[in-house]
Coordinates of C-alpha atoms in Angstrom, one line a residue:
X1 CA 224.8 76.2 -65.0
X2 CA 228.0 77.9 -64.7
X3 CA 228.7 77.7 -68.7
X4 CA 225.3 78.2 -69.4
X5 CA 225.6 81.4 -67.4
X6 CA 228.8 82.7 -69.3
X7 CA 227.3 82.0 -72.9
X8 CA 227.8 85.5 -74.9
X9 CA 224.2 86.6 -75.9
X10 CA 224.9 86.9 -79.6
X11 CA 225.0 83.1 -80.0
X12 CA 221.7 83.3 -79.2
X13 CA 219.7 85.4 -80.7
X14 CA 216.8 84.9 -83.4
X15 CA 218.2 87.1 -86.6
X16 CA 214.8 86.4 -88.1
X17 CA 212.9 88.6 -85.8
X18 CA 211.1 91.4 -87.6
X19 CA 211.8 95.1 -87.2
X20 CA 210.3 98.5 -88.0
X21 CA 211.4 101.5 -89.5
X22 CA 211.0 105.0 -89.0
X23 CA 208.5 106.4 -91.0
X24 CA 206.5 103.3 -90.6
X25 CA 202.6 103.9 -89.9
X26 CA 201.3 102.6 -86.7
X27 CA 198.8 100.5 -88.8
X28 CA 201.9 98.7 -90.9
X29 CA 203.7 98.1 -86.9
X30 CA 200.0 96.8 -85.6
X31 CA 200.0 94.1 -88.7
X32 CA 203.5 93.2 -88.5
X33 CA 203.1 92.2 -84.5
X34 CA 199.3 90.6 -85.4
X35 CA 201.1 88.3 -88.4
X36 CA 204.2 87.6 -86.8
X37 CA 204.1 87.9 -83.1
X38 CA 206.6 89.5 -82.1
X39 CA 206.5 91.3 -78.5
X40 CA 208.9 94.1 -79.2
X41 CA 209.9 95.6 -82.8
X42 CA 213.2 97.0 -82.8
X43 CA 212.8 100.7 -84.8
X44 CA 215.3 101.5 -87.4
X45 CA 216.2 105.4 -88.5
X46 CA 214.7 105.1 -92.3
X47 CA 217.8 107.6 -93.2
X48 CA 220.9 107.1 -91.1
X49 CA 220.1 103.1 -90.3
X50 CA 220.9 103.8 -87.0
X51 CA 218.6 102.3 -84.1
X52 CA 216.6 104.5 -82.6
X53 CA 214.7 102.5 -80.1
X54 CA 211.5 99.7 -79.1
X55 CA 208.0 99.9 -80.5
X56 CA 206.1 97.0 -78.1
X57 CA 202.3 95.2 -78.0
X58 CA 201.6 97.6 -74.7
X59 CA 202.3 100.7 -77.2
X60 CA 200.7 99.9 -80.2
X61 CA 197.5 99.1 -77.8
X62 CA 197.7 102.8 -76.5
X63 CA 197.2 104.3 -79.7
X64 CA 193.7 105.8 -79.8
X65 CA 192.8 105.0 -82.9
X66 CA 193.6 102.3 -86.3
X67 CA 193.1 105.1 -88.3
X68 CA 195.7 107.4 -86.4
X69 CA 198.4 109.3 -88.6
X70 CA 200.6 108.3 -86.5
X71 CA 204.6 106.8 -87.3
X72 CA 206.5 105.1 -85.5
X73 CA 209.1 107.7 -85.1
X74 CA 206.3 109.2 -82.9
X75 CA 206.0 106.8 -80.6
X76 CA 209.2 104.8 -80.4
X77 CA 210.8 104.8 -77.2
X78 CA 214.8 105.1 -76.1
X79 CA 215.8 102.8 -73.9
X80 CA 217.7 102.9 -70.4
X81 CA 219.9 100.0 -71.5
X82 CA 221.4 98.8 -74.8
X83 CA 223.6 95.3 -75.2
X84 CA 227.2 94.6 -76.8
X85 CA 227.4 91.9 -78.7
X86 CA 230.3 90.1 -76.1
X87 CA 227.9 90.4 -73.3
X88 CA 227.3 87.1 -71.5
X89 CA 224.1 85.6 -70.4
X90 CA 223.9 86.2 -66.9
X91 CA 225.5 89.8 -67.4
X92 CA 222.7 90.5 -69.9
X93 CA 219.7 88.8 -67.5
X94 CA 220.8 90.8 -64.3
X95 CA 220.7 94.3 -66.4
X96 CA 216.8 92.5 -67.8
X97 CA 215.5 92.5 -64.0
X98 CA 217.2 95.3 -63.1
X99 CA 215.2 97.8 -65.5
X100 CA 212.3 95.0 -65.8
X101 CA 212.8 95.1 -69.9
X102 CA 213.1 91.8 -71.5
X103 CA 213.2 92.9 -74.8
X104 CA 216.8 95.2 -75.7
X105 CA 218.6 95.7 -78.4
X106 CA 222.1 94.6 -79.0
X107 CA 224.0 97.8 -80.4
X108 CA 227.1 98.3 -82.0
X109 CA 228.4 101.9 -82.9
X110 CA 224.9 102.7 -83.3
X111 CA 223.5 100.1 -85.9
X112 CA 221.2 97.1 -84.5
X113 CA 222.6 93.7 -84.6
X114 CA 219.7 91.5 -83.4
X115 CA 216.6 91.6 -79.9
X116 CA 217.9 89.5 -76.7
X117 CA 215.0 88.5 -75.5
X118 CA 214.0 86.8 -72.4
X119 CA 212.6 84.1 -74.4
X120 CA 216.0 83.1 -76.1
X121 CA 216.9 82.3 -72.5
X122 CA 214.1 79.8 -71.8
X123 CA 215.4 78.5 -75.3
X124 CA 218.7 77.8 -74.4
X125 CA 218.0 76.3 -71.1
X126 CA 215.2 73.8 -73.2
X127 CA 218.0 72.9 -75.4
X128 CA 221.0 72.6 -73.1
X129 CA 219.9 72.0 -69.5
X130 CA 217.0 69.6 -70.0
X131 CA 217.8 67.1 -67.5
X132 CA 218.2 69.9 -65.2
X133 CA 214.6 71.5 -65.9
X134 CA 213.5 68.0 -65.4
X135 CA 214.5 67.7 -61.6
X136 CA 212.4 70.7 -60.8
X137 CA 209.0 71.1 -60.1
X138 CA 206.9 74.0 -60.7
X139 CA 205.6 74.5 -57.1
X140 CA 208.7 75.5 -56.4
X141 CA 209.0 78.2 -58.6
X142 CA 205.4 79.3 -59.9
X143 CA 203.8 82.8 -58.4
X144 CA 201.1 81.3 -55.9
X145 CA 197.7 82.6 -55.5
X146 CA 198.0 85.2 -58.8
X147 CA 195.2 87.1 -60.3
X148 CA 192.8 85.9 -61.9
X149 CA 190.1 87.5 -64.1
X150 CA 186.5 86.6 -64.7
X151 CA 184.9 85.8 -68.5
X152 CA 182.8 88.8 -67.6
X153 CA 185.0 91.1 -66.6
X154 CA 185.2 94.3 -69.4
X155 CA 188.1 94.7 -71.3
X156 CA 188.4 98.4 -70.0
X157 CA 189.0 96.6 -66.2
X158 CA 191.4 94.3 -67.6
X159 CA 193.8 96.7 -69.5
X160 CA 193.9 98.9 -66.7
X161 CA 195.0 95.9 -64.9
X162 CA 197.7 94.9 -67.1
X163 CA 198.9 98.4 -67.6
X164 CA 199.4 98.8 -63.4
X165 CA 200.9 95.8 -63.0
X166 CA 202.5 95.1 -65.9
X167 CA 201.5 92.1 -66.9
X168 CA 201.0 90.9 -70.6
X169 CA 198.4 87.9 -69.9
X170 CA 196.4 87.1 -67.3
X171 CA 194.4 83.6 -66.6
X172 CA 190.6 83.5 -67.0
X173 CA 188.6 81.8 -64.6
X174 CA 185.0 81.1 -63.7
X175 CA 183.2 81.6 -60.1
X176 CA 184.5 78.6 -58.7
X177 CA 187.9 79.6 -59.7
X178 CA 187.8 76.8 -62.7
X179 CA 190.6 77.9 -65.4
X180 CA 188.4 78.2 -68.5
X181 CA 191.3 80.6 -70.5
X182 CA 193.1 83.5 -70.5
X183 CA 193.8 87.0 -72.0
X184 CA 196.6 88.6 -73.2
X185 CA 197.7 91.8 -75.3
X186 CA 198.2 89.5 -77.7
X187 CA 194.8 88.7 -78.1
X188 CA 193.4 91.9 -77.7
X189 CA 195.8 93.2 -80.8
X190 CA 194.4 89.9 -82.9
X191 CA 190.9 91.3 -81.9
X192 CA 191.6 94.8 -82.9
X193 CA 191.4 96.4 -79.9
X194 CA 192.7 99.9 -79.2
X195 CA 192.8 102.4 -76.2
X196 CA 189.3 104.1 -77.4
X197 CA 188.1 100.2 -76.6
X198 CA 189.4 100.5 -72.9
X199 CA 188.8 104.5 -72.0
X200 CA 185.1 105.3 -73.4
X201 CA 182.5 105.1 -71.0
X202 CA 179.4 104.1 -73.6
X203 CA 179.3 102.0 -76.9
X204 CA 181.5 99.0 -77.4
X205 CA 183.0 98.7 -73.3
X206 CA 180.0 98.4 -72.0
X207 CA 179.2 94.9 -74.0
X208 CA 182.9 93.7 -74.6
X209 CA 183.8 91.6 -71.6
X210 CA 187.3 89.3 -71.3
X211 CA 184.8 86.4 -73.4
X212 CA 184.7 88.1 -76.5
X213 CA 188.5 88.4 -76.3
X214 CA 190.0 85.3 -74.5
X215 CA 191.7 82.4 -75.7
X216 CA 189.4 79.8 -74.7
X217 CA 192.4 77.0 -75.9
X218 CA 194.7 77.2 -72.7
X219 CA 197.7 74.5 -71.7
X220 CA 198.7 74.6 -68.2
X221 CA 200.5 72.8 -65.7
X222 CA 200.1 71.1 -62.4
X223 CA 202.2 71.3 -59.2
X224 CA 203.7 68.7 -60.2
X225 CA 204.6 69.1 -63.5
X226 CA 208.5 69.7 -64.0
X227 CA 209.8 73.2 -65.6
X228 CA 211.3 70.8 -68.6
X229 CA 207.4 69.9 -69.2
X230 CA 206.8 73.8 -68.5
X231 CA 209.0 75.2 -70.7
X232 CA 208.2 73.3 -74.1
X233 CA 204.6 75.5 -74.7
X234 CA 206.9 78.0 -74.0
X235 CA 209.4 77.5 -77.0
X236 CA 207.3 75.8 -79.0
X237 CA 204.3 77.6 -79.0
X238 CA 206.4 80.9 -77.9
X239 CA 203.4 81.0 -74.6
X240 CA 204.7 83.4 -72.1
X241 CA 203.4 82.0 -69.3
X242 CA 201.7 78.8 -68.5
X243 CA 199.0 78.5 -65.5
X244 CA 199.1 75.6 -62.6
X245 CA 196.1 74.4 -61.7
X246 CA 195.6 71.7 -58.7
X247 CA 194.7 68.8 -60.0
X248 CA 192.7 67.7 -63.7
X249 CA 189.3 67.3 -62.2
X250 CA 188.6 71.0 -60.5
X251 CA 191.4 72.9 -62.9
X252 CA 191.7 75.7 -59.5
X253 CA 194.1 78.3 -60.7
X254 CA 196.6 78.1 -57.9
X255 CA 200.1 79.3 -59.3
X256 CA 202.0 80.6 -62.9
X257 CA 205.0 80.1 -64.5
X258 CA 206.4 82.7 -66.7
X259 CA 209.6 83.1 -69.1
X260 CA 211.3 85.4 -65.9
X261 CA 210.6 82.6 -63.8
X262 CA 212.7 80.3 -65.4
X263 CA 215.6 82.8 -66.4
X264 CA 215.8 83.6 -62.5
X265 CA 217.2 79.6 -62.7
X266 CA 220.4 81.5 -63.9
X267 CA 220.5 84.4 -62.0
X268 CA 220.0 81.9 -58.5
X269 CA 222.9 80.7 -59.4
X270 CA 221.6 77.3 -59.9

């Protein structure tokens, strides 16, 4: 892994990503992310070119309304890190868990050159350490026990959730625990939901529940299953995280796998 490790990021990287400009309305941002999507959109200045900084799924959900005046200049946000294009792999993953961003920017004298993103990593490990990822098992690297979330649960409950804990998707289960979907911000953007969805107290929250939003269409994994197996959802169907269940028969969500999980292969030093 030590190559793999030392790779410079800019081989990497998806030059096809979309971006977003300045004076952009937060309507045109929402559509691009609901047609293409993409987590992050890197924000360019509509005057100088220069980039100015990361418009994500989490903050075009906070926006109060679809009919907000709002640019993206008004919301964009700077961020604590910015890449070089000679930056290597492992260099680039340790500053991604030290600020917990796995979306930046790789800058050069102030103009964007392309997104490093966390999923480029699971990418590059499917395409050059497959016989590796096919000697592990995801028991051994899946989050046990995480949270789950029922079909009933409101939408309001579950935003709150993701916005504590950061998480972008969560599984969906039933009462005995049977993995029957899960939700994401994704989903919720597809759906057009917004933050007046998760804040009010009467109209919509009180009959939207995690059903109306879900995707009932979930693959997952089993204890057994190897992080090659793992990872092609991931870079095929760009999934972010794939649940394990414990066996076919009672689907019990009992683990997940997401991209970080595998990029801390690299940073292990395996």
């Amino acid at each position: 892994m030590y190559e793999i490790g030392n790779t410079k990021i800019i081989s990497l990287i998806d030059k096809s990503r979309p971006i977003g400009y300045s004076d952009d309305s937060i309507a045109t941002l929402r559509k691009i992310i609901r047609t293409t999507g993409a987590r992050a959109l890197p924000i360019i200045d509509k005057n100088t070119g220069n980039f100015m900084g990361i418009i994500d799924r989490g903050d075009i959900l906070i926006v109060s309304s679809t009919k907000t005046n709002a640019i993206a200049s008004s919301i964009v946000k700077e961020l604590p890190i910015e890449l070089n294009p000679d930056i290597k792999i492992i260099d680039a993953l340790e500053l991604m868990f030290k600020y917990d961003k796995w979306e930046l920017p790789i800058i050069e004298n102030k103009k964007y050159i392309g997104l490093f993103s966390i999923s480029d990593i699971v990418r590059f490990l499917f395409n050059n350490a497959k016989d590796y990822l096919k000697s592990l098992k995801a028991e051994d690297y899946m989050t046990k026990d995480p949270i789950v979330v029922s079909p009933d649960d409101p939408i309001s409950k579950i935003w709150k959730k993701m916005v504590e804990l950061k998480y972008a998707g969560l599984p969906v289960a039933n009462e005995k625990q049977k993995l029957v979907g899960i939700i994401t911000q994704f989903d919720l953007i597809k759906k057009g939901y917004t933050r007046v969805h998760f804040e009010s107290e009467s109209g919509i929250v009180k009959t939207t529940k995690v059903k109306d939003a879900m995707t009932y269409t979930v693959i997952y994994g089993y204890p057994w299953s190897t992080l090659y197996e793992i990872s092609i959802p991931m870079v095929k169907k760009d999934y972010g995280r794939i649940p394990i269940v414990s066996s076919e028969n009672d689907k019990k969500v009992i683990g997940i796998i997401d991209r970080e999980d595998l990029a801390k292969i690299i940073i292990r030093g395996d």
